[in-house]
PDB file of C-alpha atoms and ligand atoms in Angstrom:
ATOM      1  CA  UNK A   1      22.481  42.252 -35.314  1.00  0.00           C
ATOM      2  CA  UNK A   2      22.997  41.670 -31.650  1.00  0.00           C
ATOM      3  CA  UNK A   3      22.351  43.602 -28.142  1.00  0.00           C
ATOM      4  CA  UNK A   4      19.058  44.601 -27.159  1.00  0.00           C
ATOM      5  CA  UNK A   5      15.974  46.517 -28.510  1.00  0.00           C
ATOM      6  CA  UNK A   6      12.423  47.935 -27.515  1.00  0.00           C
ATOM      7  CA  UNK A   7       9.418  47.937 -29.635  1.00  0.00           C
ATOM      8  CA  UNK A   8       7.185  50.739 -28.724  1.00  0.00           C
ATOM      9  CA  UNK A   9       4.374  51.355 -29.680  1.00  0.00           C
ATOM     10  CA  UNK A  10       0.148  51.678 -28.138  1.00  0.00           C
ATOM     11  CA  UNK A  11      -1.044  48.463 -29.647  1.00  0.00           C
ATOM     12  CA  UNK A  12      -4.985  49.358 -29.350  1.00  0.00           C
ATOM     13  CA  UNK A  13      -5.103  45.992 -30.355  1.00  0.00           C
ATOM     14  CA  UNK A  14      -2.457  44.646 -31.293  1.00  0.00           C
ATOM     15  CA  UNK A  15      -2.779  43.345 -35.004  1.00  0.00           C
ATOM     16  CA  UNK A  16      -0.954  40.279 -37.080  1.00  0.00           C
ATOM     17  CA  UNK A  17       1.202  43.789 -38.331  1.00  0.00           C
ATOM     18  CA  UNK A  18       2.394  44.472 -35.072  1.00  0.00           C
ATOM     19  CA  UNK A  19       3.152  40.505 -34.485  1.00  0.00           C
ATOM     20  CA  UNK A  20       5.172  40.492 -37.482  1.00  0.00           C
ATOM     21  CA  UNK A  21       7.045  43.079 -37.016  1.00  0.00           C
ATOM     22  CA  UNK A  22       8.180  41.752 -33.557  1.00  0.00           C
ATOM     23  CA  UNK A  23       8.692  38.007 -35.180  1.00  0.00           C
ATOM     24  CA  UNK A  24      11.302  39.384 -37.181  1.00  0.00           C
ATOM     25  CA  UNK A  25      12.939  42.225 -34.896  1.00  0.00           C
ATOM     26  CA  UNK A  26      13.257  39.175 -31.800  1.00  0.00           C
ATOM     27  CA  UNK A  27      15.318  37.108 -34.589  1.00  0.00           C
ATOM     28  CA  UNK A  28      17.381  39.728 -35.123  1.00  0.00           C
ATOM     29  CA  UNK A  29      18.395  41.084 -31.473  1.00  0.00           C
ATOM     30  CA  UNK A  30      19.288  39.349 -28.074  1.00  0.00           C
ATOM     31  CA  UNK A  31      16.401  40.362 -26.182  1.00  0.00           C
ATOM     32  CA  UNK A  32      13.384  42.160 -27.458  1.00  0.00           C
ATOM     33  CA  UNK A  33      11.056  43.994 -25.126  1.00  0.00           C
ATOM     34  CA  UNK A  34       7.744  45.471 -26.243  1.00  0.00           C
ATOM     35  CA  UNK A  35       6.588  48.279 -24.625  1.00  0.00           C
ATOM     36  CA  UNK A  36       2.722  49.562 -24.422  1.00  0.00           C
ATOM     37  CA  UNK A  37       2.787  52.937 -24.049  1.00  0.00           C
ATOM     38  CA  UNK A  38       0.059  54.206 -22.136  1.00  0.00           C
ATOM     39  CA  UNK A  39      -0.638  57.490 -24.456  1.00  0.00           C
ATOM     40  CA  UNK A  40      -2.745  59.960 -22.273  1.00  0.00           C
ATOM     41  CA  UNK A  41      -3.572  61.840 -25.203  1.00  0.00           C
ATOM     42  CA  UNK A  42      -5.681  59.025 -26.539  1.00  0.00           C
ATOM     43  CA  UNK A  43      -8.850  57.357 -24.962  1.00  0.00           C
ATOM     44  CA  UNK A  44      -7.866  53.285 -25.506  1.00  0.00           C
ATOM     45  CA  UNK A  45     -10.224  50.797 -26.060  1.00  0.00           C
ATOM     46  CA  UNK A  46      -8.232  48.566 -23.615  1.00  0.00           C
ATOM     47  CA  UNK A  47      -6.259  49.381 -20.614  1.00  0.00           C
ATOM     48  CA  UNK A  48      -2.734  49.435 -20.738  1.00  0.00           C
ATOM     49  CA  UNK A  49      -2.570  45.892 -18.262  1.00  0.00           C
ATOM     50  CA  UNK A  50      -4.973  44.067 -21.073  1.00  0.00           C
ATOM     51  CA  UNK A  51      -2.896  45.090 -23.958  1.00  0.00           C
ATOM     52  CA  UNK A  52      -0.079  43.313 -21.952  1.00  0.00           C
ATOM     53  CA  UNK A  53      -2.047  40.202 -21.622  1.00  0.00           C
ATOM     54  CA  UNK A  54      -3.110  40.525 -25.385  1.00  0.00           C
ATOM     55  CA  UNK A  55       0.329  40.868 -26.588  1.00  0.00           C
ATOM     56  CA  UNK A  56       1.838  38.534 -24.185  1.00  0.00           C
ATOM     57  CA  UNK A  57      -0.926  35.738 -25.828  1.00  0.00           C
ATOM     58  CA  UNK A  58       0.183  36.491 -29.534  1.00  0.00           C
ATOM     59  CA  UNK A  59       3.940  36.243 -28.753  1.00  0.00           C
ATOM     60  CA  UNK A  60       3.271  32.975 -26.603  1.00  0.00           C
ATOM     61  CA  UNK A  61       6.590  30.811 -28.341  1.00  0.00           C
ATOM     62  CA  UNK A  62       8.331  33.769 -30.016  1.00  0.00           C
ATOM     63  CA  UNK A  63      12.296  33.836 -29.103  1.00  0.00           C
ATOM     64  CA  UNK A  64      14.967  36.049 -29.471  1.00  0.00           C
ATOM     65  CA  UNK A  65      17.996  35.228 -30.626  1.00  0.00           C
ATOM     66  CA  UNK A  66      19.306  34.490 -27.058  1.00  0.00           C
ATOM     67  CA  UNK A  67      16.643  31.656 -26.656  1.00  0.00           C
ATOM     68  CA  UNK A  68      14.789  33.886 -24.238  1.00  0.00           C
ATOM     69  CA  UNK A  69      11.329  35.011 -24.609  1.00  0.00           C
ATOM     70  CA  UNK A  70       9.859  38.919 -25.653  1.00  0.00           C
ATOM     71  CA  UNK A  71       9.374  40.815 -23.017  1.00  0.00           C
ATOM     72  CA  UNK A  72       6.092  42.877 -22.945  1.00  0.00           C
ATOM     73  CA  UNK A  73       5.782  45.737 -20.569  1.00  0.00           C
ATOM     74  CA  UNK A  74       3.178  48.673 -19.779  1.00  0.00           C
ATOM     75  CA  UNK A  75       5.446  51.830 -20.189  1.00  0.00           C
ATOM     76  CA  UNK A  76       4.550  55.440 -19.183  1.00  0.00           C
ATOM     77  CA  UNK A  77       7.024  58.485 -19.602  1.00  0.00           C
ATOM     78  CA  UNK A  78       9.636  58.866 -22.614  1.00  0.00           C
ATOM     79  CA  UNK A  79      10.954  55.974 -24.589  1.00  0.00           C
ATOM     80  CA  UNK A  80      15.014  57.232 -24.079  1.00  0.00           C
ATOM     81  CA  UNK A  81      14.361  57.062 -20.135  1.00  0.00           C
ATOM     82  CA  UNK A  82      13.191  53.130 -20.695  1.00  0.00           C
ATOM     83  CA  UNK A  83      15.775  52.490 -23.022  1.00  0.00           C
ATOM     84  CA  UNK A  84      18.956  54.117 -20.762  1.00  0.00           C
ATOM     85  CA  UNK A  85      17.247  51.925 -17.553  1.00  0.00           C
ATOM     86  CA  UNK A  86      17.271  48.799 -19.763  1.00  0.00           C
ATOM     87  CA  UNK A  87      20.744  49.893 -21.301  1.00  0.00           C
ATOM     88  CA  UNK A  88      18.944  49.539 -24.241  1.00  0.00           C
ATOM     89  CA  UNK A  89      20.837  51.255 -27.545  1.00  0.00           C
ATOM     90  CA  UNK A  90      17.862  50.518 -29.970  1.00  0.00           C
ATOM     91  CA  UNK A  91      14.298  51.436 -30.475  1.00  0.00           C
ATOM     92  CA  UNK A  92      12.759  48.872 -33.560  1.00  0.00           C
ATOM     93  CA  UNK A  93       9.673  50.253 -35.572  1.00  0.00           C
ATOM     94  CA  UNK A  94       7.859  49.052 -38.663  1.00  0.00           C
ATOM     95  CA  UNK A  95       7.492  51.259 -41.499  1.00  0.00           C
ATOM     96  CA  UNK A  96       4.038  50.746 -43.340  1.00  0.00           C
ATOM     97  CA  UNK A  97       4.063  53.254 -46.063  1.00  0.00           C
ATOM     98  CA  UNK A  98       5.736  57.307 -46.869  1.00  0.00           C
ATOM     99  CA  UNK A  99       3.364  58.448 -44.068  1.00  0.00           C
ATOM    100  CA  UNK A 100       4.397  56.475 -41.352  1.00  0.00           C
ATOM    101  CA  UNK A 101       8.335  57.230 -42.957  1.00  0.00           C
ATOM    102  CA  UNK A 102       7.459  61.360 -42.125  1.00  0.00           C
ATOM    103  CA  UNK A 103       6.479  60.748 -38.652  1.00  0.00           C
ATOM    104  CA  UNK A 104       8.508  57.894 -37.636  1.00  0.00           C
ATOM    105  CA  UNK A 105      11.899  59.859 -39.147  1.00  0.00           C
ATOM    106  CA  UNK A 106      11.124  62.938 -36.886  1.00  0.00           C
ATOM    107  CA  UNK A 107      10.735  60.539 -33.758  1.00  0.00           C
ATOM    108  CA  UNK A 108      13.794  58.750 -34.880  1.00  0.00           C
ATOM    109  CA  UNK A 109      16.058  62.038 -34.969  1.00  0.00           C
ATOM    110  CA  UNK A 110      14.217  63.397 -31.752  1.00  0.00           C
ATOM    111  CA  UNK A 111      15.148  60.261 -29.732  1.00  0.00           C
ATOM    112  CA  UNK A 112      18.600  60.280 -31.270  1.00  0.00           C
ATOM    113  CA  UNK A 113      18.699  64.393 -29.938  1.00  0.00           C
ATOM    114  CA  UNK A 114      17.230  63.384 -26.328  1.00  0.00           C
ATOM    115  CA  UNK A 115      18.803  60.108 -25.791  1.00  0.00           C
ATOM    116  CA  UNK A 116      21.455  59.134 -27.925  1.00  0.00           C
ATOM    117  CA  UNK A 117      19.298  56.595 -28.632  1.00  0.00           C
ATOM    118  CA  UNK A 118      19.163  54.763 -32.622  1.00  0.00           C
ATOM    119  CA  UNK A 119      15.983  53.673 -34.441  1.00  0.00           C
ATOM    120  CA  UNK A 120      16.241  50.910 -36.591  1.00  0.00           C
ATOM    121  CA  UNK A 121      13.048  50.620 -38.786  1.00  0.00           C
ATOM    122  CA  UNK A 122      11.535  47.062 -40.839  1.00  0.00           C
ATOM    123  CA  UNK A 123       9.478  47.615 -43.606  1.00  0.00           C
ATOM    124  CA  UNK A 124       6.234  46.032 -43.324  1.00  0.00           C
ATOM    125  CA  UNK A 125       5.442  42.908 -45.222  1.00  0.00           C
ATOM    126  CA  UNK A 126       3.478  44.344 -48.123  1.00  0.00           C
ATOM    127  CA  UNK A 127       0.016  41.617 -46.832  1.00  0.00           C
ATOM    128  CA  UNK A 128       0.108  44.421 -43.731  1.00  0.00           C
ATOM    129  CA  UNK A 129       0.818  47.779 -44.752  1.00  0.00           C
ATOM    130  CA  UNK A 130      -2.434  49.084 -44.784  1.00  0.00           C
ATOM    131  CA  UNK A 131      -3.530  47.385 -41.019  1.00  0.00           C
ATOM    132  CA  UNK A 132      -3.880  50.087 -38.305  1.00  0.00           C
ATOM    133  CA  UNK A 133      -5.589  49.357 -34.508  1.00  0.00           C
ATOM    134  CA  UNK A 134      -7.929  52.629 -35.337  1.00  0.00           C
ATOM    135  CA  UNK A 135      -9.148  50.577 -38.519  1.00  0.00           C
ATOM    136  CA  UNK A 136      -9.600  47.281 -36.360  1.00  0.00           C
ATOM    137  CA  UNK A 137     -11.475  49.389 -33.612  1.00  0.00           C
ATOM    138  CA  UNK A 138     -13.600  50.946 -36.100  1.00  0.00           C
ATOM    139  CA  UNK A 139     -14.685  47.744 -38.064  1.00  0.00           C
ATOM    140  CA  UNK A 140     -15.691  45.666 -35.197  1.00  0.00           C
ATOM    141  CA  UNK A 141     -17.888  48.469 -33.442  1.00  0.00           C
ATOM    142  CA  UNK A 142     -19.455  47.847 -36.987  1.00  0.00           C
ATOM    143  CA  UNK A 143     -19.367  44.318 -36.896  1.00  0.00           C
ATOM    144  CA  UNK A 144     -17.053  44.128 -40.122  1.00  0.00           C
ATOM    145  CA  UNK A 145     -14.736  41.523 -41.010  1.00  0.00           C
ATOM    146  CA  UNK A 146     -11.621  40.734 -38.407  1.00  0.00           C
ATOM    147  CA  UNK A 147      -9.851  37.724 -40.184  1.00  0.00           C
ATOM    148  CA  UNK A 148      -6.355  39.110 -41.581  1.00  0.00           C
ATOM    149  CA  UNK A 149      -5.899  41.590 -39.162  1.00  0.00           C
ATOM    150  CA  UNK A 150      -6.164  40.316 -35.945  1.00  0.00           C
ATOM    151  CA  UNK A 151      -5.800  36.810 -34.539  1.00  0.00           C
ATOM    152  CA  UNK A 152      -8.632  35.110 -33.636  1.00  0.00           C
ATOM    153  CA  UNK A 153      -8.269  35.498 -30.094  1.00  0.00           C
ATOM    154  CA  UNK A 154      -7.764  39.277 -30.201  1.00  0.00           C
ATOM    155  CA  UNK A 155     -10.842  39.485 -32.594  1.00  0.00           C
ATOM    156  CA  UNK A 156     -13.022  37.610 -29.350  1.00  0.00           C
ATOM    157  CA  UNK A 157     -11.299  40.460 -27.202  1.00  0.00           C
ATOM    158  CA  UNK A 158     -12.595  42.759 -29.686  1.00  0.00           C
ATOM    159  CA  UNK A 159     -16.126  41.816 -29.878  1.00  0.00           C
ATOM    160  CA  UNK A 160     -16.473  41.188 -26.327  1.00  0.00           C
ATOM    161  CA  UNK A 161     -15.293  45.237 -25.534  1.00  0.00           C
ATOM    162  CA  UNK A 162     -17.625  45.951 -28.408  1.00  0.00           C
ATOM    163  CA  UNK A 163     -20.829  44.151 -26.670  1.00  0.00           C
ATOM    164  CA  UNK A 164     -19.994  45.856 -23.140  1.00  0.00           C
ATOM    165  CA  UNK A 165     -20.392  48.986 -24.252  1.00  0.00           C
ATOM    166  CA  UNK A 166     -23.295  48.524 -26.164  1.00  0.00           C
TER     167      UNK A 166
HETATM  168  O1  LIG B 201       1.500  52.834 -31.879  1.00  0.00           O
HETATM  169  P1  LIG B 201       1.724  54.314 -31.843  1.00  0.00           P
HETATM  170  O2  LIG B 201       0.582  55.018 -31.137  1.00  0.00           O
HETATM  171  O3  LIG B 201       1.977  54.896 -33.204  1.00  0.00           O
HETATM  172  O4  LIG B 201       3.061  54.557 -30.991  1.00  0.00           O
HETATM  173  C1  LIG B 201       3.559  55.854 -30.723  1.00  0.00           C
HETATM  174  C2  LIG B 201       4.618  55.770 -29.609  1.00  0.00           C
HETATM  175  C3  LIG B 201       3.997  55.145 -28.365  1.00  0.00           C
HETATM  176  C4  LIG B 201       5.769  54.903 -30.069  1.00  0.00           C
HETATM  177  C5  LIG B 201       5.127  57.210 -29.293  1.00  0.00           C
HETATM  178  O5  LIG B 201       4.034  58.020 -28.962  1.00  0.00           O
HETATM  179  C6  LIG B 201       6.149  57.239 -28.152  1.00  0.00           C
HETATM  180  O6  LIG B 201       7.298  56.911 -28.351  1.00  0.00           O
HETATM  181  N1  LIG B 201       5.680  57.594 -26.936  1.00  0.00           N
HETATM  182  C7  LIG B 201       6.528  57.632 -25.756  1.00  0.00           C
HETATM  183  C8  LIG B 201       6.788  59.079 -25.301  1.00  0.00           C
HETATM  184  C9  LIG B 201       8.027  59.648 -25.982  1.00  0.00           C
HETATM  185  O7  LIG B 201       9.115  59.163 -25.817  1.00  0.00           O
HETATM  186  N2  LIG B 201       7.799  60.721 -26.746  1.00  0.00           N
HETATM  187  C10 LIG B 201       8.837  61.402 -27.482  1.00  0.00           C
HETATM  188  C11 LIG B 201       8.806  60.988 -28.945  1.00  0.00           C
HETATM  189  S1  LIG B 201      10.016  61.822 -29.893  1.00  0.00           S
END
């Protein structure tokens, strides 16, 4: 595969999921850009610019297949708009299980309706199918167990949002 894509997706944190997903999707395309969407219908545990700076940590050394490096932006508004500004032809998204398939296919034909635009989607490597932010969030407010779903780094940015607003 060549050309460009953009990963989408909210990445309330972003978990070792998420980073293989875009591992494998920035060996397969030209230039990769992962967008945070900014979802107003959801109350984040971090704002859009440290999500950036989360992501842009984990993906430190990642190339695309052009040598360059992923591209992580804040994005508000709707994913075709970003992807006709980039000239961007494909949205990538990982595909953990039949539940994810039900939503993601109804995106996937939307965008195709509104923009023309094609979804390619990875199945998830079976050791992260059943990762999700909300269950990240959720076990460190409880002080659970971080190690194989987060990166060490992102579990310290956990903890620390957890302690401020204790
Ligand atoms: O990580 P998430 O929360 O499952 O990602 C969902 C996301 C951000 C990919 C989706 O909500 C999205 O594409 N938002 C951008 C707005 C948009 O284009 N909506 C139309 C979808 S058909």
């Amino acid at each position: 595969m060549s050309g460009s894509a953009i990963y989408p997706g909210s990445f309330d944190p972003v978990t070792l999921g998420h980073v293989d997903i875009i591992e494998r999707a920035a060996a397969l395309f030209d230039r990769l850009t992962v967008a945070v969407v900014g979802n107003p219908s959801k109350a984040p545990m971090f704002d859009a610019a440290e999500r950036v700076a989360l992501l842009t940590g984990e993906l430190e050394g990642v190339t695309c297949r052009d040598g360059g490096p992923v591209e992580v932006i804040a994005f508000d508004g709707l994913l075709v708009d970003l992807c006709r500004e980039r000239a961007t032809l494909t949205i990538v998204k990982g595909l953990r299980d039949a539940a994810d398939l039900a939503i993601e296919q109804r995106m996937a034909q939307m965008n195709r309706q509104i923009g023309d635009v094609e979804t390619v989607f990875l199945a998830t490597a079976p050791c992260y199918s059943h990762l999700a932010s909300s269950f990240v969030r959720e076990i460190a407010r409880f002080g659970g167990r971080l190690d194989g779903s987060v990166s060490p780094t992102v579990a310290a940015a956990l903890l620390a949002r957890v302690a401020e607003d204790l």
